[in-house]
């Protein structure tokens, strides 16, 4: 059942470099097509839970609109993609930036930098019917009362790919 995604989900599929401004801040090229990376479901921490940051880790945060897929499919067209969306969740994609940078310099995978336990704080399930237009949401993130990110989901001109892409 989609509403228990945090307990029953099999994988977290994320799109890398979907924020043009953030890619440029990090000195990364803005890709011409989406690239995906995986995070382990063990990185979920439910709303109200404690985030644990390993010693020596420099953490960066990004607020995300998570899309909860409600049924299996492959090679789904953008036209039919909405049929597979069961709902949403507000999440934070945490990255151990110093771990990621070290891995990139050695041309190694950087999954570890994204996959520490508790590195995906996630809200409760939000039914699809509760969000009329997922491309027009005001999302923001504050860490210790400082704003670290703000934007309007996919309608933000800095967002490269939409939910249904």
CSV table of C-alpha atoms in Angstrom, one decimal:
chain,number,residue,atom,x,y,z
A,1,UNK,CA,0.0,0.0,0.0
A,2,UNK,CA,1.4,3.4,-1.0
A,3,UNK,CA,0.6,5.1,2.3
A,4,UNK,CA,3.2,2.8,4.0
A,5,UNK,CA,5.9,3.5,1.4
A,6,UNK,CA,8.6,4.2,4.1
A,7,UNK,CA,8.2,0.7,5.5
A,8,UNK,CA,7.4,-1.2,2.3
A,9,UNK,CA,9.3,0.7,-0.4
A,10,UNK,CA,12.0,-1.2,-2.2
A,11,UNK,CA,14.2,1.7,-3.4
A,12,UNK,CA,14.5,5.4,-3.6
A,13,UNK,CA,15.2,6.6,-7.1
A,14,UNK,CA,16.4,10.2,-7.3
A,15,UNK,CA,17.2,12.5,-10.1
A,16,UNK,CA,20.7,14.1,-10.0
A,17,UNK,CA,21.4,17.7,-10.8
A,18,UNK,CA,17.8,18.7,-11.2
A,19,UNK,CA,18.4,22.2,-9.9
A,20,UNK,CA,20.4,24.2,-12.4
A,21,UNK,CA,21.5,26.8,-9.8
A,22,UNK,CA,22.7,24.1,-7.4
A,23,UNK,CA,24.6,22.3,-10.2
A,24,UNK,CA,26.4,25.5,-11.1
A,25,UNK,CA,27.2,26.3,-7.5
A,26,UNK,CA,29.0,23.0,-7.2
A,27,UNK,CA,30.8,23.5,-10.5
A,28,UNK,CA,28.9,20.7,-12.2
A,29,UNK,CA,27.6,20.7,-15.7
A,30,UNK,CA,23.9,20.8,-16.1
A,31,UNK,CA,23.0,17.5,-17.8
A,32,UNK,CA,21.0,17.4,-21.1
A,33,UNK,CA,19.0,14.5,-19.9
A,34,UNK,CA,18.1,13.2,-16.4
A,35,UNK,CA,20.5,10.9,-14.6
A,36,UNK,CA,19.4,8.8,-11.7
A,37,UNK,CA,20.9,7.6,-8.5
A,38,UNK,CA,19.6,5.3,-5.8
A,39,UNK,CA,19.4,5.7,-2.1
A,40,UNK,CA,18.8,2.8,0.3
A,41,UNK,CA,15.5,2.8,2.1
A,42,UNK,CA,17.5,2.4,5.3
A,43,UNK,CA,18.2,6.1,4.9
A,44,UNK,CA,14.6,7.0,5.6
A,45,UNK,CA,13.8,8.7,8.9
A,46,UNK,CA,10.2,9.4,9.5
A,47,UNK,CA,8.9,12.8,10.5
A,48,UNK,CA,9.8,13.6,14.1
A,49,UNK,CA,12.7,11.1,14.1
A,50,UNK,CA,16.3,12.0,14.8
A,51,UNK,CA,18.8,12.7,12.1
A,52,UNK,CA,22.3,11.3,12.8
A,53,UNK,CA,25.3,12.9,11.2
A,54,UNK,CA,28.5,10.9,11.3
A,55,UNK,CA,31.5,12.6,12.8
A,56,UNK,CA,33.6,14.5,10.3
A,57,UNK,CA,30.9,14.7,7.7
A,58,UNK,CA,29.9,18.0,6.1
A,59,UNK,CA,26.3,17.8,5.2
A,60,UNK,CA,24.4,19.6,2.4
A,61,UNK,CA,20.6,19.5,2.3
A,62,UNK,CA,18.0,19.8,-0.5
A,63,UNK,CA,14.2,19.8,0.0
A,64,UNK,CA,12.4,17.5,-2.4
A,65,UNK,CA,8.9,16.6,-3.5
A,66,UNK,CA,9.0,12.8,-3.4
A,67,UNK,CA,6.7,11.0,-5.8
A,68,UNK,CA,5.3,7.8,-4.4
A,69,UNK,CA,4.7,5.3,-7.2
A,70,UNK,CA,1.6,3.2,-6.7
A,71,UNK,CA,2.0,0.4,-9.3
A,72,UNK,CA,4.6,-1.3,-11.3
A,73,UNK,CA,5.5,-0.2,-14.7
A,74,UNK,CA,8.4,0.2,-17.2
A,75,UNK,CA,9.0,2.6,-20.1
A,76,UNK,CA,6.1,4.8,-19.1
A,77,UNK,CA,5.4,7.8,-21.3
A,78,UNK,CA,5.1,11.2,-19.9
A,79,UNK,CA,1.5,11.2,-21.1
A,80,UNK,CA,0.7,8.2,-18.9
A,81,UNK,CA,3.0,8.8,-16.0
A,82,UNK,CA,0.3,10.4,-13.8
A,83,UNK,CA,-1.6,7.1,-13.8
A,84,UNK,CA,1.3,5.6,-11.7
A,85,UNK,CA,1.5,8.4,-9.1
A,86,UNK,CA,-0.2,7.3,-5.9
A,87,UNK,CA,0.9,10.4,-3.9
A,88,UNK,CA,3.7,12.4,-2.6
A,89,UNK,CA,6.0,13.0,0.4
A,90,UNK,CA,8.1,15.9,1.4
A,91,UNK,CA,11.7,14.8,1.8
A,92,UNK,CA,15.2,16.1,2.4
A,93,UNK,CA,18.0,14.7,0.3
A,94,UNK,CA,21.1,14.9,2.6
A,95,UNK,CA,24.5,14.5,1.1
A,96,UNK,CA,27.8,14.0,2.9
A,97,UNK,CA,29.5,16.5,0.6
A,98,UNK,CA,33.1,15.8,1.7
A,99,UNK,CA,32.6,12.1,1.2
A,100,UNK,CA,31.0,12.7,-2.2
A,101,UNK,CA,33.8,15.0,-3.3
A,102,UNK,CA,36.5,12.5,-2.3
A,103,UNK,CA,34.8,9.7,-4.2
A,104,UNK,CA,34.3,11.8,-7.3
A,105,UNK,CA,38.0,12.8,-7.4
A,106,UNK,CA,38.9,9.1,-7.5
A,107,UNK,CA,36.2,8.4,-10.1
A,108,UNK,CA,34.5,6.1,-7.5
A,109,UNK,CA,30.7,5.7,-6.9
A,110,UNK,CA,29.4,8.2,-4.4
A,111,UNK,CA,26.4,6.2,-3.1
A,112,UNK,CA,27.8,6.2,0.4
A,113,UNK,CA,27.6,10.0,0.5
A,114,UNK,CA,23.8,9.8,0.0
A,115,UNK,CA,23.0,6.6,1.8
A,116,UNK,CA,23.9,7.0,5.5
A,117,UNK,CA,21.1,5.9,7.8
A,118,UNK,CA,18.7,8.8,8.5
A,119,UNK,CA,20.0,10.8,5.4
A,120,UNK,CA,16.4,10.9,3.9
A,121,UNK,CA,14.1,12.6,6.4
A,122,UNK,CA,10.6,12.0,5.0
A,123,UNK,CA,7.1,13.2,5.7
A,124,UNK,CA,4.0,11.1,6.0
A,125,UNK,CA,2.3,10.0,2.8
A,126,UNK,CA,0.4,12.8,1.0
A,127,UNK,CA,-2.5,11.4,-1.1
A,128,UNK,CA,-2.4,12.5,-4.8
A,129,UNK,CA,-5.8,14.1,-4.3
A,130,UNK,CA,-4.4,16.5,-1.7
A,131,UNK,CA,-2.1,18.2,-4.2
A,132,UNK,CA,-3.9,19.7,-7.2
A,133,UNK,CA,-0.8,20.7,-9.1
A,134,UNK,CA,2.6,19.2,-8.0
A,135,UNK,CA,4.3,21.6,-10.4
A,136,UNK,CA,3.1,24.6,-8.4
A,137,UNK,CA,4.2,24.1,-4.8
A,138,UNK,CA,6.2,26.4,-2.7
A,139,UNK,CA,8.9,24.3,-1.1
A,140,UNK,CA,11.5,25.6,1.4
A,141,UNK,CA,14.0,24.2,3.9
A,142,UNK,CA,15.3,25.8,7.1
A,143,UNK,CA,18.1,24.2,9.1
A,144,UNK,CA,18.5,25.7,12.6
A,145,UNK,CA,16.2,28.6,11.6
A,146,UNK,CA,18.4,29.6,8.6
A,147,UNK,CA,16.8,29.3,5.2
A,148,UNK,CA,18.9,27.1,3.0
A,149,UNK,CA,16.6,26.6,0.0
A,150,UNK,CA,13.4,28.0,-1.4
A,151,UNK,CA,11.6,27.6,-4.7
A,152,UNK,CA,8.4,26.6,-6.5
A,153,UNK,CA,8.6,22.9,-7.3
A,154,UNK,CA,8.7,22.1,-11.0
A,155,UNK,CA,7.4,25.5,-12.2
A,156,UNK,CA,10.6,27.1,-10.9
A,157,UNK,CA,12.6,28.0,-14.0
A,158,UNK,CA,15.7,26.5,-12.3
A,159,UNK,CA,14.0,23.0,-12.1
A,160,UNK,CA,15.1,21.0,-15.1
A,161,UNK,CA,12.7,18.0,-15.2
A,162,UNK,CA,9.1,17.8,-13.9
A,163,UNK,CA,7.4,15.0,-12.0
A,164,UNK,CA,5.9,13.6,-15.2
A,165,UNK,CA,9.1,13.8,-17.2
